[in-house]
XYZ file of C-alpha atoms in Angstrom:
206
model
C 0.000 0.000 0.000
C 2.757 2.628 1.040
C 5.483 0.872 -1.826
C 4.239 2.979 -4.790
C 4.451 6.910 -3.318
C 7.617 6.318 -0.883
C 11.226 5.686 -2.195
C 12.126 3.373 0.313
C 9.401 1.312 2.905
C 10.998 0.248 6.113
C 8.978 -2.626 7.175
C 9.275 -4.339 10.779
C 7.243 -6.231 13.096
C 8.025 -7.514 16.034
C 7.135 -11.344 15.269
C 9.819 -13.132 12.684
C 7.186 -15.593 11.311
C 5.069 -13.282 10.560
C 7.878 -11.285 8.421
C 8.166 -14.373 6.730
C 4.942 -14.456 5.594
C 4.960 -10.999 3.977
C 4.698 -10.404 0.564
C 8.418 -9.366 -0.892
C 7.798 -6.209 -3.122
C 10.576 -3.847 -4.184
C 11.304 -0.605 -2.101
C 10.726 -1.946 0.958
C 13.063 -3.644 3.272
C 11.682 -5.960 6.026
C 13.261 -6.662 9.476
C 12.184 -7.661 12.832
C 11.767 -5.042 15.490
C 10.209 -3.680 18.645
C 7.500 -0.799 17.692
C 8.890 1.075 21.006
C 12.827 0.425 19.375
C 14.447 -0.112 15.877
C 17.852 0.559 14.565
C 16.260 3.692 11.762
C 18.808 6.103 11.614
C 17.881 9.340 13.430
C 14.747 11.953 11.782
C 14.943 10.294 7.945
C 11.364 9.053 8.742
C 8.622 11.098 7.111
C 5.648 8.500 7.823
C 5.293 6.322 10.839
C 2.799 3.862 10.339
C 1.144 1.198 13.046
C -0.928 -1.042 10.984
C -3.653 -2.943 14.103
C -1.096 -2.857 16.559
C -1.112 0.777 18.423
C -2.790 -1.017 21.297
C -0.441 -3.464 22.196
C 2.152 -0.762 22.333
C 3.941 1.142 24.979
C 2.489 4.459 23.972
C 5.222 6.605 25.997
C 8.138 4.659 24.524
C 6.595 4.149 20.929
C 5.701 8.428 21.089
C 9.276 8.702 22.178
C 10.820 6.472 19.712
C 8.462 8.405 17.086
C 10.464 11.565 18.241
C 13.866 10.164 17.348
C 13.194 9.115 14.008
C 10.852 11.809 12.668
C 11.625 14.009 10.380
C 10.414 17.832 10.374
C 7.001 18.006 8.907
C 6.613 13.947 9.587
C 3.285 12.510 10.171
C 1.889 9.445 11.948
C -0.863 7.399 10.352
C -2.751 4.374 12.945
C -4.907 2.313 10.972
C -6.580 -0.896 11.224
C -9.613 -3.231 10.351
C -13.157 -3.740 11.851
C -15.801 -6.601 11.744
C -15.956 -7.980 8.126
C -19.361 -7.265 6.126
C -21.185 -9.720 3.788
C -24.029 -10.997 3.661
C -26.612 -10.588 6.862
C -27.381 -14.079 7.543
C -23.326 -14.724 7.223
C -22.834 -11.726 9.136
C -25.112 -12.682 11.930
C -23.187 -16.436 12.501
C -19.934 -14.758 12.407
C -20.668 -12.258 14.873
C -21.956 -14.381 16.979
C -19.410 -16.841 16.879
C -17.036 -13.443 17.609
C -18.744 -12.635 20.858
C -20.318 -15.689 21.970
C -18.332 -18.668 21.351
C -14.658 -17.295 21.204
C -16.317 -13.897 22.688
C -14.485 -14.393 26.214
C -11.398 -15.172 24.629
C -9.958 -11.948 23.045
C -7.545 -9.809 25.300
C -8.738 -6.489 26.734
C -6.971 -4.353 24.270
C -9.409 -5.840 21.558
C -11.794 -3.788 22.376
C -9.884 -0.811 21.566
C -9.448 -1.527 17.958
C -13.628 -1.995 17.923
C -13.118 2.066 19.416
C -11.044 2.597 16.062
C -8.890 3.719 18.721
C -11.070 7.061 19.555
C -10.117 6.295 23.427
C -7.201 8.016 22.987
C -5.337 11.355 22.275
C -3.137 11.228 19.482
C 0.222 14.014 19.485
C -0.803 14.814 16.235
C -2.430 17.577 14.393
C -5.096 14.872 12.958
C -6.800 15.418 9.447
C -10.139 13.812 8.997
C -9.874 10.517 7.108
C -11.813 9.519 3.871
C -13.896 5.848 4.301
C -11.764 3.343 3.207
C -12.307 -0.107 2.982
C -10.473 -3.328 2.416
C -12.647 -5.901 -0.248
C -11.933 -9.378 -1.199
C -13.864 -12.513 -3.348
C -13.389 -15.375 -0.652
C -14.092 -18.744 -0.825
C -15.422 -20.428 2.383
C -12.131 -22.321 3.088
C -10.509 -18.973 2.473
C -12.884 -17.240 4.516
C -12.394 -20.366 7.507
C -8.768 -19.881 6.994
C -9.308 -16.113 8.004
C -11.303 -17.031 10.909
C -8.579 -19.215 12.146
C -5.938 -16.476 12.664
C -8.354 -14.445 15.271
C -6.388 -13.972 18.428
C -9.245 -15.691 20.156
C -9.767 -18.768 18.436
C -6.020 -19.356 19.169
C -6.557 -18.893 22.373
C -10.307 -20.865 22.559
C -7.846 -24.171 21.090
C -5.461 -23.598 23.197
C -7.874 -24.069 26.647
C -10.627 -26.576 24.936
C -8.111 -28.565 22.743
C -10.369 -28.428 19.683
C -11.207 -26.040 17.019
C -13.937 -23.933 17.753
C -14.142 -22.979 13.477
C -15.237 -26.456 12.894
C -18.299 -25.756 14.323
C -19.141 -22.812 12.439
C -17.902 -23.969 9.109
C -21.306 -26.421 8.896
C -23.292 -23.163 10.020
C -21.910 -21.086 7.351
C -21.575 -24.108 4.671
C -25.554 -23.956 5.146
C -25.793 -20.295 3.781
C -22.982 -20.603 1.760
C -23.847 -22.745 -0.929
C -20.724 -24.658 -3.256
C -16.913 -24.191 -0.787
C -15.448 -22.671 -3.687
C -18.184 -20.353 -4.894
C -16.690 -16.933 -4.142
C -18.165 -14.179 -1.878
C -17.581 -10.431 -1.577
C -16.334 -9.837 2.135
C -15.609 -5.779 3.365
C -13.262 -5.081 6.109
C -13.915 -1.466 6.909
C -10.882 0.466 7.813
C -10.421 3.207 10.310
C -8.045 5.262 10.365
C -5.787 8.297 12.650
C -3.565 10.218 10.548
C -1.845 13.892 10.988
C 0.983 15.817 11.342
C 3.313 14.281 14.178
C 3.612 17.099 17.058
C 5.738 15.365 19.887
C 5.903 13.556 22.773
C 4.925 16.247 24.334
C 1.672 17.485 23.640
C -0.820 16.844 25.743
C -2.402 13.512 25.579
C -4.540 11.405 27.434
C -5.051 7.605 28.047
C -8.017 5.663 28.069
């Protein structure tokens, strides 16, 4: 998304799997780091960009580490995902299985992100964002496989010892029709985006 209109994407994340499982495009170099700490070379950083992580972050030492490597006029963008859309009988077993059956299983800070993080106070000079949305044809195996990589179902196997997906894969296989017949699915984004304006403006903390 950033590749095309920057000359050079520094990627990182904090989890090495999951750098392995990024998509390798040119102008971008990937490399495992803390959010709060990285090895970017002092203010050469124009755009600082948390992508549904902001709330597992140490907001004092991210905002301080944002400091170091901004450059003048540098902005910080936090973005992320909400519930998927389709279609409302889908919808309705989906959310359901998100706040009943795995519903006890997410962390705290979930329910931040479902706040598009409005809880907090951003040290930026924030712009108002445009609705954006992230759209994809998905098969039901696709859509399962999706499903599968919720924070809460991980944790759901990891007390019960069985895959609480299974389940809902007959319920949606019902309403679904043929596996491999592709749906639309919407992930609405949300975004917080403006000029950065330092650790020390005044903030607050949900």
């Amino acid at each position: 998304m950033l590749a095309p209109h920057f000359a050079l994407v520094a990627a990182s994340d904090a989890s090495l799997p999951q750098l392995r499982l990024a998509t390798r495009l040119p102008g971008v170099c990937y490399f495992a780091a803390l959010g709060e700490a990285n090895a970017l070379a002092a203010q050469r950083v124009d755009l600082v960009s948390v992508a549904q992580a902001f709330h597992w972050l140490d907001h004092e030492r991210f905002y301080a580490e944002v400091d170091r490597v901004a450059a003048p006029g540098a902005a910080l963008a936090l973005f992320g995902y909400g519930r998927l859309r389709t279609t409302a009988a889908l919808e309705a077993m989906i959310n359901r299985f998100h706040d009943e059956t795995v519903g006890p299983y997410w962390p705290a800070e979930r329910r931040l992100v479902e706040q598009g993080y409005r809880g907090f106070t951003i040290p930026i000079e924030e712009v108002p964002a445009p609705l954006l949305a992230i759209e994809g044809n998905l098969s039901l195996p696709e859509l399962l496989g999706y499903l599968r990589t919720w924070s809460a179902v991980g944790r759901y196997l990891a007390v019960h010892g069985q895959d609480p997906v299974e389940a809902l894969a007959a319920e949606l296989a019902s309403e679904w029709g043929k596996p491999a017949t592709p749906r639309k699915i919407v992930w609405p984004l949300f975004i917080r985006a403006g000029r950065w304006l330092g650790s020390g403006a005044t903030r607050t903390r949900p």
